[in-house]
Amino acid sequence: MVKFEHQSVMPDAVLDLLVTDQTGVYVDATLGAGGHAALMLKTYPKIKVIGIDQDSQALEYAKGQLAFYGARCRVAKGNFRYLEALLRSMGVTGVQGVLFDLGVSSPQLDQRDRGFSYQYEDAPLDMRMDTDNPISAFRLVNQKPERELAEAIRTFGEERWAARIAEFIVKARQQEPIRTSGQLVQVIRAAVPQAARRGGGHPARRTFQALRIWVNDELGALSDGLDEGWKMLTPNGRMAVLSFHSLEDRIVKKRFREWGDTDRARLMTKHPRTADEAEVKANPRARSAKLRIAEKIGH
Ligand SMILES: C[S@@+](CC[C@H](N)C(=O)[O-])C[C@H]1O[C@@H](n2cnc3c(N)ncnc32)[C@H](O)[C@@H]1O
């Protein structure tokens, strides 16, 4: 079994800026391996944490990790785009802080069968964070029209070779379905000209990112989740968002600015906080992290 390990990103900044009421209730909307949640519970012995994740495996693991904190920590499976309903179903009507640590966790990437990584040759094309979701990467890759594939790879992967990759995917799947990550990587390698590959990282990186975002409707969920979380914050409550690519950060920045401009929010990070060199060295995933925090203005 793959080790279920995830190094939490920018833990000190998240804790310092998010927790202002040391007896409050906080939502970790992306519980993952439970790293941030455990740290919050340990550092502030009177707070309560509600952990949400759409990935049942992550939730089971986190439950074990957080069992020590007993009733101070409750967890629930769900998509944070429905955060209000989720919290209300747990009898919670307001919280003092919400954390979103976006994207996939290291265990999701490391587990071959989840199909998130282009590093495995024979992983199934899955990429669902929530395995109850009927749409997998296999379905999108093998069923979507070429135009839609190209559009998604261009938009969600910011891939300049999107049209060619889509064209090659459609040609390949006419011979036989593209079932594994290795098969898809081969198709992408054939589509991206050799000269364009130099220095750009793995040629499949952007297409895999695009498919993952598409399968999980990550940008739609983020947009909904921010609004839902904001509704549930009590006055002076804070929202912290760790994003990992420009598509996510753009949504967060825009929403925070709208709230700021209409006197609903105080922006605690005029410019996003980033991880320092030492953290990036120890945890490469922190390299692209951007942390933004907004506080709800009280009435
Ligand atoms: C980067 S990990 C979080 C790691 C966690 N902060 C820690 O320190 O261990 C992101 C987690 O968010 C979950 N996730 C992503 N989008 C989600 C959504 N829309 N609803 C619920 N969970 C989501 C993923 O399944 C993953 O487990």
Short mmCIF file of C-alpha atoms and ligand atoms in Angstrom, two decimals:
data_model
loop_
_atom_site.label_atom_id
_atom_site.label_comp_id
_atom_site.label_asym_id
_atom_site.label_seq_id
_atom_site.Cartn_x
_atom_site.Cartn_y
_atom_site.Cartn_z
CA MET A 1 0.00 0.00 0.00
CA VAL A 2 1.19 3.49 -0.82
CA LYS A 3 2.12 5.60 2.18
CA PHE A 4 -0.51 8.23 2.85
CA GLU A 5 1.70 11.23 3.42
CA HIS A 6 1.14 14.85 2.59
CA GLN A 7 3.23 17.78 3.72
CA SER A 8 0.94 20.70 4.52
CA VAL A 9 1.82 23.90 2.70
CA MET A 10 2.62 27.19 4.52
CA PRO A 11 1.26 25.87 7.83
CA ASP A 12 2.50 28.77 10.00
CA ALA A 13 1.07 31.51 7.81
CA VAL A 14 -2.24 29.65 7.46
CA LEU A 15 -2.59 29.24 11.22
CA ASP A 16 -1.46 32.75 12.11
CA LEU A 17 -3.76 34.47 9.67
CA LEU A 18 -6.80 32.21 9.84
CA VAL A 19 -7.36 31.62 13.53
CA THR A 20 -8.42 34.83 15.26
CA ASP A 21 -10.94 33.41 17.72
CA GLN A 22 -9.22 30.81 19.84
CA THR A 23 -12.50 29.25 20.91
CA GLY A 24 -14.08 29.29 17.44
CA VAL A 25 -15.27 26.71 14.96
CA TYR A 26 -13.20 26.34 11.80
CA VAL A 27 -13.88 24.50 8.57
CA ASP A 28 -11.12 22.73 6.71
CA ALA A 29 -12.93 22.38 3.39
CA THR A 30 -10.10 20.32 1.86
CA LEU A 31 -9.18 18.01 4.71
CA GLY A 32 -6.87 15.73 2.67
CA ALA A 33 -4.46 13.95 5.00
CA GLY A 34 -5.63 16.17 7.86
CA GLY A 35 -2.32 18.01 8.23
CA HIS A 36 -3.59 21.57 8.54
CA ALA A 37 -6.53 20.42 10.66
CA ALA A 38 -4.33 18.52 13.11
CA LEU A 39 -2.02 21.46 13.47
CA MET A 40 -4.91 23.82 14.16
CA LEU A 41 -6.38 21.50 16.79
CA LYS A 42 -3.02 21.02 18.44
CA THR A 43 -2.01 24.69 18.44
CA TYR A 44 -5.36 26.05 19.65
CA PRO A 45 -6.70 23.60 22.24
CA LYS A 46 -10.13 25.22 22.47
CA ILE A 47 -11.10 25.47 18.82
CA LYS A 48 -13.25 22.96 16.94
CA VAL A 49 -12.63 21.83 13.39
CA ILE A 50 -15.02 20.47 10.80
CA GLY A 51 -13.18 18.64 8.04
CA ILE A 52 -14.68 18.13 4.59
CA ASP A 53 -13.31 16.16 1.66
CA GLN A 54 -14.90 14.62 -1.40
CA ASP A 55 -12.36 11.79 -1.41
CA SER A 56 -13.54 8.89 0.79
CA GLN A 57 -10.02 7.44 1.07
CA ALA A 58 -8.57 10.72 2.29
CA LEU A 59 -11.42 11.11 4.73
CA GLU A 60 -10.91 7.66 6.22
CA TYR A 61 -7.21 8.33 6.69
CA ALA A 62 -7.79 11.79 8.17
CA LYS A 63 -10.39 10.38 10.56
CA GLY A 64 -7.73 8.09 12.00
CA GLN A 65 -5.21 10.89 12.24
CA LEU A 66 -7.64 13.19 14.03
CA ALA A 67 -9.37 10.63 16.29
CA PHE A 68 -7.19 11.83 19.15
CA TYR A 69 -9.08 15.13 19.21
CA GLY A 70 -12.42 13.42 19.84
CA ALA A 71 -15.49 15.64 19.64
CA ARG A 72 -13.39 18.70 18.82
CA CYS A 73 -13.13 17.40 15.28
CA ARG A 74 -15.94 16.23 13.04
CA VAL A 75 -15.52 15.10 9.45
CA ALA A 76 -17.93 14.71 6.55
CA LYS A 77 -17.70 13.57 2.99
CA GLY A 78 -18.82 16.11 0.44
CA ASN A 79 -17.93 18.65 -2.19
CA PHE A 80 -17.19 22.09 -0.79
CA ARG A 81 -19.31 23.62 -3.53
CA TYR A 82 -22.25 22.57 -1.31
CA LEU A 83 -20.61 23.74 1.91
CA GLU A 84 -23.62 25.58 3.29
CA ALA A 85 -25.93 22.56 3.03
CA LEU A 86 -23.19 20.28 4.37
CA LEU A 87 -22.64 22.43 7.44
CA ARG A 88 -26.33 23.01 8.06
CA SER A 89 -26.94 19.25 7.91
CA MET A 90 -24.42 19.00 10.76
CA GLY A 91 -26.31 21.64 12.74
CA VAL A 92 -23.70 24.34 12.10
CA THR A 93 -25.05 27.80 11.26
CA GLY A 94 -21.91 29.91 11.36
CA VAL A 95 -18.13 29.47 11.55
CA GLN A 96 -15.16 31.66 12.42
CA GLY A 97 -12.92 30.53 9.60
CA VAL A 98 -12.77 28.47 6.41
CA LEU A 99 -9.66 27.02 4.81
CA PHE A 100 -9.33 25.86 1.20
CA ASP A 101 -6.05 24.12 0.30
CA LEU A 102 -6.81 23.44 -3.33
CA GLY A 103 -5.90 20.73 -5.78
CA VAL A 104 -4.78 17.17 -5.28
CA SER A 105 -2.92 15.76 -2.32
CA SER A 106 0.37 13.87 -2.57
CA PRO A 107 -1.33 10.53 -1.76
CA GLN A 108 -3.80 11.08 -4.59
CA LEU A 109 -0.88 11.65 -6.97
CA ASP A 110 1.13 8.74 -5.58
CA GLN A 111 -1.60 6.14 -5.78
CA ARG A 112 -1.24 4.60 -9.20
CA ASP A 113 -4.84 3.48 -9.52
CA ARG A 114 -6.23 6.97 -9.05
CA GLY A 115 -4.74 7.86 -12.43
CA PHE A 116 -3.74 11.43 -11.57
CA SER A 117 -0.08 11.07 -12.48
CA TYR A 118 1.62 10.89 -15.86
CA GLN A 119 4.56 9.16 -14.15
CA TYR A 120 2.88 5.73 -14.20
CA GLU A 121 2.83 3.73 -17.42
CA ASP A 122 -0.21 1.59 -16.84
CA ALA A 123 -2.47 3.56 -14.52
CA PRO A 124 -6.13 3.68 -15.51
CA LEU A 125 -7.32 7.07 -16.80
CA ASP A 126 -9.47 7.99 -13.82
CA MET A 127 -8.57 11.24 -11.99
CA ARG A 128 -11.80 11.44 -9.97
CA MET A 129 -11.33 12.86 -6.49
CA ASP A 130 -14.82 11.64 -5.68
CA THR A 131 -15.11 8.08 -6.97
CA ASP A 132 -18.91 8.42 -6.98
CA ASN A 133 -18.52 10.95 -9.80
CA PRO A 134 -19.63 9.16 -12.99
CA ILE A 135 -17.26 11.18 -15.19
CA SER A 136 -13.70 9.90 -15.33
CA ALA A 137 -10.78 11.02 -17.49
CA PHE A 138 -11.35 7.86 -19.56
CA ARG A 139 -14.82 9.07 -20.52
CA LEU A 140 -13.68 12.56 -21.44
CA VAL A 141 -10.66 11.38 -23.43
CA ASN A 142 -12.58 8.70 -25.32
CA GLN A 143 -15.96 10.34 -25.80
CA LYS A 144 -15.65 14.10 -26.07
CA PRO A 145 -15.59 15.71 -29.50
CA GLU A 146 -12.20 16.98 -30.69
CA ARG A 147 -13.26 20.63 -30.41
CA GLU A 148 -14.22 20.24 -26.74
CA LEU A 149 -11.02 18.35 -25.94
CA ALA A 150 -8.92 21.08 -27.55
CA GLU A 151 -10.82 23.81 -25.72
CA ALA A 152 -10.44 22.11 -22.33
CA ILE A 153 -6.74 21.35 -22.80
CA ARG A 154 -6.12 24.94 -23.90
CA THR A 155 -8.16 26.55 -21.13
CA PHE A 156 -7.47 24.31 -18.14
CA GLY A 157 -3.92 23.32 -19.12
CA GLU A 158 -2.85 26.59 -20.75
CA GLU A 159 -1.31 24.27 -23.36
CA ARG A 160 -0.37 25.88 -26.66
CA TRP A 161 -0.39 22.54 -28.47
CA ALA A 162 -3.96 21.80 -27.37
CA ALA A 163 -5.45 21.57 -30.87
CA ARG A 164 -2.77 19.13 -32.04
CA ILE A 165 -3.05 17.02 -28.89
CA ALA A 166 -6.83 16.81 -29.32
CA GLU A 167 -6.41 15.85 -32.97
CA PHE A 168 -3.93 13.08 -32.07
CA ILE A 169 -6.19 11.81 -29.26
CA VAL A 170 -9.12 11.48 -31.63
CA LYS A 171 -6.97 9.68 -34.23
CA ALA A 172 -5.60 7.28 -31.62
CA ARG A 173 -8.95 6.42 -30.10
CA GLN A 174 -10.32 5.53 -33.53
CA GLN A 175 -7.91 2.56 -33.45
CA GLU A 176 -8.65 1.54 -29.85
CA PRO A 177 -9.77 3.28 -26.63
CA ILE A 178 -7.05 5.12 -24.72
CA ARG A 179 -7.15 3.28 -21.42
CA THR A 180 -3.98 4.10 -19.52
CA SER A 181 -1.89 7.10 -18.55
CA GLY A 182 1.02 5.57 -20.49
CA GLN A 183 -1.03 5.36 -23.70
CA LEU A 184 -2.13 8.97 -23.31
CA VAL A 185 1.43 10.14 -22.63
CA GLN A 186 2.53 8.43 -25.86
CA VAL A 187 -0.18 10.21 -27.85
CA ILE A 188 0.82 13.55 -26.33
CA ARG A 189 4.51 12.93 -27.04
CA ALA A 190 3.66 12.26 -30.66
CA ALA A 191 1.58 15.45 -30.87
CA VAL A 192 4.00 17.92 -29.26
CA PRO A 193 6.88 18.72 -31.61
CA GLN A 194 10.29 17.67 -30.29
CA ALA A 195 11.69 21.20 -30.53
CA ALA A 196 8.87 22.59 -28.37
CA ARG A 197 9.56 20.13 -25.58
CA ARG A 198 12.94 21.46 -24.54
CA GLY A 199 12.89 23.04 -21.10
CA GLY A 200 9.11 22.90 -20.77
CA GLY A 201 8.92 20.05 -18.23
CA HIS A 202 7.10 16.83 -19.00
CA PRO A 203 5.13 17.18 -22.26
CA ALA A 204 2.02 15.64 -20.68
CA ARG A 205 1.98 17.83 -17.57
CA ARG A 206 -0.40 20.48 -18.88
CA THR A 207 -2.80 18.02 -20.50
CA PHE A 208 -3.01 15.95 -17.30
CA GLN A 209 -3.66 19.13 -15.30
CA ALA A 210 -6.41 20.07 -17.75
CA LEU A 211 -8.10 16.68 -17.54
CA ARG A 212 -7.96 16.68 -13.76
CA ILE A 213 -9.54 20.12 -13.56
CA TRP A 214 -12.18 19.10 -16.09
CA VAL A 215 -13.07 15.75 -14.49
CA ASN A 216 -13.53 17.35 -11.07
CA ASP A 217 -14.95 20.66 -12.33
CA GLU A 218 -12.39 22.25 -10.05
CA LEU A 219 -12.89 25.84 -11.15
CA GLY A 220 -16.69 25.67 -10.94
CA ALA A 221 -16.44 24.07 -7.51
CA LEU A 222 -14.00 26.73 -6.34
CA SER A 223 -16.21 29.55 -7.48
CA ASP A 224 -19.25 28.04 -5.72
CA GLY A 225 -17.23 27.02 -2.65
CA LEU A 226 -15.92 30.53 -2.03
CA ASP A 227 -19.46 31.93 -2.03
CA GLU A 228 -20.78 29.15 0.18
CA GLY A 229 -17.92 29.51 2.65
CA TRP A 230 -18.35 33.27 2.74
CA LYS A 231 -22.05 32.91 3.57
CA MET A 232 -21.23 30.69 6.52
CA LEU A 233 -18.61 33.03 8.04
CA THR A 234 -19.66 35.04 11.06
CA PRO A 235 -18.64 38.73 11.16
CA ASN A 236 -14.84 39.04 11.55
CA GLY A 237 -14.47 35.43 10.41
CA ARG A 238 -11.72 34.72 7.91
CA MET A 239 -11.30 32.76 4.73
CA ALA A 240 -7.88 31.40 3.72
CA VAL A 241 -7.22 30.01 0.26
CA LEU A 242 -4.07 28.24 -0.89
CA SER A 243 -4.04 28.00 -4.68
CA PHE A 244 -1.52 26.29 -6.90
CA HIS A 245 -1.97 27.70 -10.40
CA SER A 246 -3.00 30.94 -12.01
CA LEU A 247 -6.47 29.73 -13.03
CA GLU A 248 -7.37 29.12 -9.39
CA ASP A 249 -5.65 32.21 -8.07
CA ARG A 250 -7.43 34.43 -10.60
CA ILE A 251 -10.83 33.28 -9.31
CA VAL A 252 -9.85 33.85 -5.67
CA LYS A 253 -8.29 37.26 -6.37
CA LYS A 254 -11.34 38.43 -8.31
CA ARG A 255 -13.83 37.30 -5.68
CA PHE A 256 -11.84 38.78 -2.79
CA ARG A 257 -11.53 42.06 -4.70
CA GLU A 258 -15.30 42.19 -5.32
CA TRP A 259 -15.96 41.66 -1.61
CA GLY A 260 -13.30 44.24 -0.70
CA ASP A 261 -14.63 46.83 -3.14
CA THR A 262 -18.14 46.52 -1.72
CA ASP A 263 -16.97 46.85 1.90
CA ARG A 264 -17.82 43.26 2.71
CA ALA A 265 -14.24 42.14 3.23
CA ARG A 266 -10.95 43.35 4.57
CA LEU A 267 -8.11 41.84 2.55
CA MET A 268 -5.44 40.56 4.91
CA THR A 269 -3.08 39.80 2.02
CA LYS A 270 -2.95 42.68 -0.48
CA HIS A 271 -0.45 40.52 -2.34
CA PRO A 272 -0.58 36.76 -1.94
CA ARG A 273 1.83 35.20 0.54
CA THR A 274 4.22 32.62 -0.89
CA ALA A 275 6.37 29.92 0.69
CA ASP A 276 9.93 30.80 1.63
CA GLU A 277 12.96 29.19 0.08
CA ALA A 278 13.48 26.69 2.89
CA GLU A 279 9.92 25.39 2.60
CA VAL A 280 10.14 25.10 -1.19
CA LYS A 281 13.35 23.17 -0.81
CA ALA A 282 11.78 20.77 1.68
CA ASN A 283 8.43 20.56 -0.13
CA PRO A 284 8.54 21.25 -3.89
CA ARG A 285 4.73 21.37 -3.97
CA ALA A 286 4.93 24.67 -2.06
CA ARG A 287 6.74 26.35 -4.98
CA SER A 288 3.61 27.51 -6.76
CA ALA A 289 1.46 28.09 -3.66
CA LYS A 290 -0.28 31.42 -3.19
CA LEU A 291 -2.06 32.18 0.06
CA ARG A 292 -4.82 34.81 0.17
CA ILE A 293 -6.84 35.69 3.25
CA ALA A 294 -9.98 37.82 3.55
CA GLU A 295 -11.86 38.85 6.69
CA LYS A 296 -15.60 39.37 6.70
CA ILE A 297 -16.49 42.85 7.84
CA GLY A 298 -18.78 42.77 10.88
CA HIS A 299 -22.11 44.55 11.06
C1 LIG B 1 -4.01 19.60 -1.14
S1 LIG B 1 -5.07 18.46 -0.42
C2 LIG B 1 -5.31 19.07 1.21
C3 LIG B 1 -4.22 18.70 2.18
C4 LIG B 1 -4.47 19.11 3.61
N1 LIG B 1 -4.60 20.54 3.75
C5 LIG B 1 -3.37 18.60 4.53
O1 LIG B 1 -2.66 19.43 5.13
O2 LIG B 1 -3.24 17.38 4.69
C6 LIG B 1 -6.58 18.83 -1.17
C7 LIG B 1 -7.74 17.94 -0.79
O3 LIG B 1 -8.93 18.63 -1.17
C8 LIG B 1 -9.84 17.73 -1.69
N2 LIG B 1 -10.73 18.49 -2.58
C9 LIG B 1 -10.41 19.13 -3.71
N3 LIG B 1 -11.48 19.72 -4.25
C10 LIG B 1 -12.52 19.48 -3.41
C11 LIG B 1 -13.89 19.84 -3.41
N4 LIG B 1 -14.43 20.54 -4.40
N5 LIG B 1 -14.66 19.42 -2.38
C12 LIG B 1 -14.13 18.68 -1.36
N6 LIG B 1 -12.84 18.29 -1.33
C13 LIG B 1 -12.04 18.69 -2.33
C14 LIG B 1 -9.02 16.68 -2.39
O4 LIG B 1 -9.74 15.46 -2.46
C15 LIG B 1 -7.78 16.60 -1.49
O5 LIG B 1 -7.90 15.57 -0.56
#
